């Protein structure tokens, strides 16, 4: 009998704790030949803005040791086209559907949240307040009062769960986490990508046209674990851990530091069917450890004794 993988995430009840991270799953269509969205606890679409965005010039992705840098520039078809051309199909996916939104102003977030509130099948929204690749993309995620105010305004328009996706590019993430909670977020997801750079010194070139990009992949896992652990100490909100997760052990590491779910991203570019292996791996690990519920693991770490 397979182990039970359900773990409540605030008001959400995913069948397993694996979500696909925004920007790594499109709006599902490109992934359908490889994997059924229903194999995930939930799927999260690429950020939608009120107006369509063409995104940044290419190249947009550079591989780095144990990771990658990207600078997509929030390319997306815009809110109207998302609702008419993509959302109907996503509603059929049979798993939790999260719509990630990004705005230039608070009013833009609020407008999209208001309209999504009346759309069936949207189980939650995730607020991208942490895009490193467009001018002003991080403005709502690096200053606590801006974070609180944005979420407070969105809260007034959207009755289902709000997930605030936090940036690691701050001095103290716990201050932003507290502000998100005060604003009325239901769930925190962390972390978004780290601003990084790749250069070719012989050509005297930065390898991305806008110099910097967002670093993701296994290279960031220890950094992300630390940030999730820190936030779990100060916030009572459920946390979705994100950062370099590739296999079941990575998922369980994030649960041990306090996450109740995870998002997988970069690994899907290498192995688009990875969710199946992770689910099987979680069931195997739980059976081996005699765990009846993942709840037993959440936030249980202590430090090894000093020698
Ligand atoms: C982009 C947005 C993000 O939030 C991120 O972490 C990385 C890239 C983008 O669209 O460029």
Coordinates of C-alpha atoms and ligand atoms in Angstrom, one line a residue:
X1 CA 0.0 0.0 0.0
X2 CA 1.7 3.3 -1.1
X3 CA 2.5 5.8 1.6
X4 CA 0.2 8.8 1.9
X5 CA 1.7 11.9 0.4
X6 CA -1.0 14.4 1.3
X7 CA 0.2 17.3 3.5
X8 CA -2.1 20.2 4.1
X9 CA -0.8 23.5 2.9
X10 CA -2.9 26.0 4.7
X11 CA -6.2 25.9 3.0
X12 CA -4.9 23.9 0.1
X13 CA -4.9 20.0 0.0
X14 CA -2.5 18.9 -2.7
X15 CA -2.4 15.1 -3.3
X16 CA 1.4 15.2 -3.1
X17 CA 3.8 18.0 -2.0
X18 CA 5.3 18.6 -5.5
X19 CA 4.3 21.7 -7.5
X20 CA 5.9 22.8 -10.8
X21 CA 7.5 26.1 -10.3
X22 CA 6.4 29.2 -12.3
X23 CA 8.2 29.7 -15.5
X24 CA 9.4 26.1 -15.9
X25 CA 6.1 24.5 -17.0
X26 CA 4.7 27.2 -19.4
X27 CA 0.9 26.9 -19.2
X28 CA 1.2 23.2 -19.3
X29 CA 0.9 22.5 -23.0
X30 CA 4.5 22.0 -23.8
X31 CA 4.8 19.5 -20.9
X32 CA 1.7 17.4 -21.8
X33 CA 3.6 15.1 -24.2
X34 CA 5.9 14.2 -21.3
X35 CA 3.9 14.2 -18.1
X36 CA 0.3 14.5 -16.9
X37 CA -0.2 17.6 -14.8
X38 CA -2.3 15.4 -12.5
X39 CA 0.9 13.7 -11.3
X40 CA 1.8 17.0 -9.5
X41 CA 0.2 18.2 -6.3
X42 CA -0.2 21.4 -8.3
X43 CA 1.0 23.4 -11.3
X44 CA 1.9 27.1 -11.4
X45 CA 1.8 29.0 -14.7
X46 CA 4.4 31.4 -15.9
X47 CA 3.8 34.9 -14.6
X48 CA 0.9 36.7 -16.3
X49 CA 0.9 40.5 -16.6
X50 CA -2.0 42.7 -17.5
X51 CA -0.5 43.5 -20.9
X52 CA 1.4 41.1 -23.1
X53 CA 5.2 41.2 -22.7
X54 CA 7.7 40.3 -25.4
X55 CA 10.5 39.5 -23.0
X56 CA 14.2 40.1 -23.1
X57 CA 16.6 39.7 -26.1
X58 CA 18.2 36.3 -26.6
X59 CA 20.3 34.6 -25.4
X60 CA 18.1 34.2 -22.3
X61 CA 19.6 31.1 -20.7
X62 CA 23.2 30.2 -19.8
X63 CA 24.3 27.0 -18.2
X64 CA 26.5 27.4 -15.2
X65 CA 28.1 24.8 -12.9
X66 CA 25.3 22.9 -11.2
X67 CA 22.7 25.4 -12.4
X68 CA 21.6 27.9 -14.9
X69 CA 21.1 31.6 -15.3
X70 CA 18.0 32.9 -17.0
X71 CA 16.8 36.3 -18.1
X72 CA 13.4 35.8 -19.8
X73 CA 12.0 39.2 -19.0
X74 CA 8.5 37.9 -18.0
X75 CA 7.5 37.0 -21.6
X76 CA 3.8 36.2 -21.5
X77 CA 0.7 36.6 -23.7
X78 CA -1.0 39.0 -21.3
X79 CA -4.0 38.6 -19.0
X80 CA -6.8 38.5 -21.6
X81 CA -5.1 35.9 -23.8
X82 CA -4.3 33.8 -20.8
X83 CA -8.0 33.7 -19.7
X84 CA -9.3 32.9 -23.2
X85 CA -6.5 30.7 -24.7
X86 CA -4.8 28.9 -21.8
X87 CA -6.9 28.8 -18.7
X88 CA -9.7 26.6 -20.2
X89 CA -7.3 23.8 -20.8
X90 CA -5.5 24.2 -17.5
X91 CA -8.9 23.8 -15.7
X92 CA -9.0 20.3 -17.0
X93 CA -5.7 19.3 -15.5
X94 CA -7.2 17.7 -12.4
X95 CA -4.8 19.1 -10.0
X96 CA -4.4 22.3 -8.0
X97 CA -4.0 25.2 -10.4
X98 CA -2.1 28.3 -9.3
X99 CA -2.0 31.4 -11.4
X100 CA 1.2 33.5 -10.9
X101 CA 0.7 37.2 -11.5
X102 CA 3.1 40.1 -11.8
X103 CA 2.3 43.8 -12.1
X104 CA 4.1 47.1 -12.7
X105 CA 1.9 48.7 -10.1
X106 CA -0.2 47.6 -7.2
X107 CA -3.3 48.5 -9.2
X108 CA -2.3 46.0 -11.9
X109 CA -1.9 43.2 -9.4
X110 CA -5.3 44.2 -7.9
X111 CA -7.0 44.2 -11.3
X112 CA -5.8 40.7 -12.2
X113 CA -6.6 39.4 -8.7
X114 CA -10.2 40.8 -8.9
X115 CA -10.8 39.2 -12.3
X116 CA -9.3 35.9 -11.2
X117 CA -11.5 35.8 -8.2
X118 CA -14.5 35.1 -10.5
X119 CA -12.7 32.5 -12.6
X120 CA -13.6 28.9 -11.8
X121 CA -10.8 26.5 -11.4
X122 CA -8.2 29.0 -10.1
X123 CA -7.3 27.4 -6.7
X124 CA -4.8 30.1 -5.7
X125 CA -2.7 32.9 -7.0
X126 CA 1.0 33.3 -6.5
X127 CA 2.3 36.9 -6.4
X128 CA 5.6 37.3 -8.2
X129 CA 7.2 40.2 -6.3
X130 CA 10.7 38.9 -7.0
X131 CA 11.5 38.9 -10.7
X132 CA 15.2 39.8 -11.1
X133 CA 15.2 40.5 -14.8
X134 CA 13.0 43.5 -15.5
X135 CA 13.3 47.0 -14.4
X136 CA 11.3 47.3 -11.1
X137 CA 10.6 43.6 -11.0
X138 CA 11.7 43.2 -7.4
X139 CA 10.2 46.5 -6.2
X140 CA 7.4 44.9 -4.2
X141 CA 9.5 42.1 -2.7
X142 CA 12.6 43.8 -1.2
X143 CA 10.9 46.5 1.0
X144 CA 8.6 45.2 3.8
X145 CA 6.0 48.0 3.7
X146 CA 5.6 47.6 -0.1
X147 CA 5.2 43.8 0.3
X148 CA 2.6 44.3 3.1
X149 CA 0.6 46.9 1.2
X150 CA 0.5 45.0 -2.0
X151 CA -0.7 41.8 -0.4
X152 CA -3.2 43.7 1.7
X153 CA -4.7 45.3 -1.4
X154 CA -4.8 42.0 -3.3
X155 CA -6.4 40.3 -0.3
X156 CA -9.4 42.6 -0.5
X157 CA -10.1 41.4 -4.1
X158 CA -9.2 37.7 -3.9
X159 CA -11.0 35.3 -1.6
X160 CA -9.0 32.1 -2.3
X161 CA -5.5 31.4 -1.1
X162 CA -2.7 33.9 -1.8
X163 CA 0.8 32.6 -2.1
X164 CA 3.6 35.3 -1.8
X165 CA 6.8 34.2 -3.6
X166 CA 9.7 35.7 -1.9
X167 CA 13.0 36.9 -3.3
X168 CA 16.3 35.7 -1.8
X169 CA 18.0 39.0 -3.0
X170 CA 17.4 40.8 0.3
X171 CA 19.4 41.3 3.5
X172 CA 16.9 39.7 5.8
X173 CA 14.2 37.5 4.3
X174 CA 12.4 37.1 7.7
X175 CA 11.4 40.8 7.6
X176 CA 9.8 40.4 4.2
X177 CA 8.1 37.1 5.3
X178 CA 6.6 38.8 8.3
X179 CA 5.4 41.7 6.2
X180 CA 3.7 39.2 3.8
X181 CA 2.0 37.5 6.7
X182 CA 0.8 40.9 8.0
X183 CA -0.6 41.8 4.6
X184 CA -2.7 38.6 4.6
X185 CA -0.8 36.0 2.6
X186 CA -2.0 32.4 3.2
X187 CA 1.2 30.7 2.1
X188 CA 4.8 31.7 1.4
X189 CA 6.9 30.3 -1.4
X190 CA 10.6 30.7 -1.4
X191 CA 13.0 31.3 -2.9
X192 CA 12.9 32.9 -6.3
X193 CA 16.2 33.0 -8.3
X194 CA 19.4 34.6 -7.1
X195 CA 20.8 37.5 -9.2
X196 CA 23.9 36.2 -10.8
X197 CA 26.3 36.7 -13.7
X198 CA 28.3 34.7 -16.2
X199 CA 31.2 36.3 -18.2
X200 CA 33.7 35.3 -20.8
X201 CA 36.7 37.3 -19.9
X202 CA 38.6 36.6 -23.1
X203 CA 35.8 38.3 -25.1
X204 CA 35.3 40.8 -22.3
X205 CA 31.6 39.9 -22.5
X206 CA 28.8 39.3 -20.1
X207 CA 27.0 36.2 -21.5
X208 CA 23.5 37.7 -21.1
X209 CA 22.5 40.8 -23.0
X210 CA 21.3 42.5 -19.8
X211 CA 24.4 41.4 -17.9
X212 CA 22.7 39.6 -15.0
X213 CA 20.1 36.8 -14.7
X214 CA 18.4 34.6 -12.1
X215 CA 20.4 31.6 -10.9
X216 CA 18.5 28.4 -10.3
X217 CA 19.3 24.6 -10.0
X218 CA 21.2 22.4 -7.6
X219 CA 23.8 25.2 -7.0
X220 CA 21.3 27.2 -5.0
X221 CA 19.9 24.3 -2.8
X222 CA 22.0 25.0 0.3
X223 CA 21.2 28.7 0.1
X224 CA 17.5 28.0 -0.3
X225 CA 17.4 25.5 2.5
X226 CA 18.9 28.1 4.9
X227 CA 16.3 30.7 3.9
X228 CA 13.4 28.3 4.3
X229 CA 14.7 27.2 7.7
X230 CA 15.1 30.9 8.8
X231 CA 11.6 31.8 7.6
X232 CA 10.1 28.7 9.3
X233 CA 11.5 30.0 12.6
X234 CA 9.6 33.3 12.5
X235 CA 6.4 32.6 10.5
X236 CA 3.4 30.5 11.2
X237 CA 2.4 30.4 7.5
X238 CA 2.9 27.2 5.6
X239 CA 6.0 27.3 3.3
X240 CA 6.6 26.0 -0.2
X241 CA 10.3 25.4 -0.5
X242 CA 12.0 26.1 -3.8
X243 CA 15.6 25.8 -4.9
X244 CA 17.5 23.1 -6.7
X245 CA 15.2 20.3 -5.8
X246 CA 16.0 17.3 -8.1
X247 CA 14.9 14.1 -6.2
X248 CA 13.0 12.8 -3.2
X249 CA 15.8 13.3 -0.8
X250 CA 15.9 17.0 -1.7
X251 CA 12.2 17.3 -1.1
X252 CA 12.6 15.6 2.3
X253 CA 15.4 18.0 3.2
X254 CA 13.1 20.9 2.6
X255 CA 10.4 19.4 4.7
X256 CA 12.8 18.7 7.5
X257 CA 13.7 22.4 7.7
X258 CA 10.1 23.4 7.8
X259 CA 8.5 23.4 4.3
X260 CA 5.2 21.7 3.8
X261 CA 5.5 21.4 0.0
X262 CA 8.1 22.2 -2.7
X263 CA 8.3 23.5 -6.2
X264 CA 10.5 21.9 -8.8
X265 CA 11.8 23.9 -11.6
X266 CA 15.2 23.7 -13.4
X267 CA 15.4 19.9 -13.1
X268 CA 12.4 19.6 -15.4
X269 CA 14.4 21.0 -18.3
X270 CA 16.7 18.0 -18.0
X271 CA 14.2 15.4 -17.0
X272 CA 10.6 16.4 -17.7
X273 CA 9.1 13.3 -16.2
X274 CA 11.0 13.8 -12.9
X275 CA 7.9 14.3 -10.8
X276 CA 7.0 10.6 -11.2
X277 CA 10.5 9.5 -9.9
X278 CA 10.2 11.9 -7.0
X279 CA 6.7 10.6 -6.0
X280 CA 8.0 7.0 -6.2
X281 CA 11.1 8.0 -4.2
X282 CA 9.0 9.7 -1.5
X283 CA 6.9 6.6 -1.1
X284 CA 10.0 4.4 -0.9
X285 CA 11.7 6.6 1.7
X286 CA 8.6 6.8 3.9
X287 CA 8.2 3.0 3.8
X288 CA 11.9 2.6 4.7
X289 CA 11.6 5.0 7.6
X290 CA 8.3 3.7 8.8
X291 CA 6.7 7.1 8.3
X292 CA 2.9 7.1 8.0
X293 CA 2.6 10.8 7.2
X294 CA 5.0 13.5 5.9
X295 CA 3.7 15.6 8.8
X296 CA 6.1 13.6 11.0
X297 CA 9.1 15.2 9.3
X298 CA 8.1 18.8 8.9
X299 CA 10.4 21.2 10.8
X300 CA 12.1 18.4 12.8
X301 CA 15.8 19.2 12.3
X302 CA 18.2 20.0 15.1
X303 CA 21.9 20.4 14.7
X304 CA 24.4 17.6 14.9
X305 CA 26.1 17.5 18.3
X306 CA 29.4 19.5 18.3
X307 CA 32.3 17.1 18.4
Ligands
LIG1 C1 12.2 35.7 -14.7 C2 11.3 35.9 -13.7 C3 11.6 35.4 -12.4 O1 10.8 35.6 -11.4 C4 12.8 34.7 -12.2 O2 13.0 34.2 -11.0 C5 13.6 34.5 -13.2 C6 13.3 35.0 -14.4 C7 12.0 36.3 -16.0 O3 10.9 36.2 -16.6 O4 13.0 36.8 -16.5

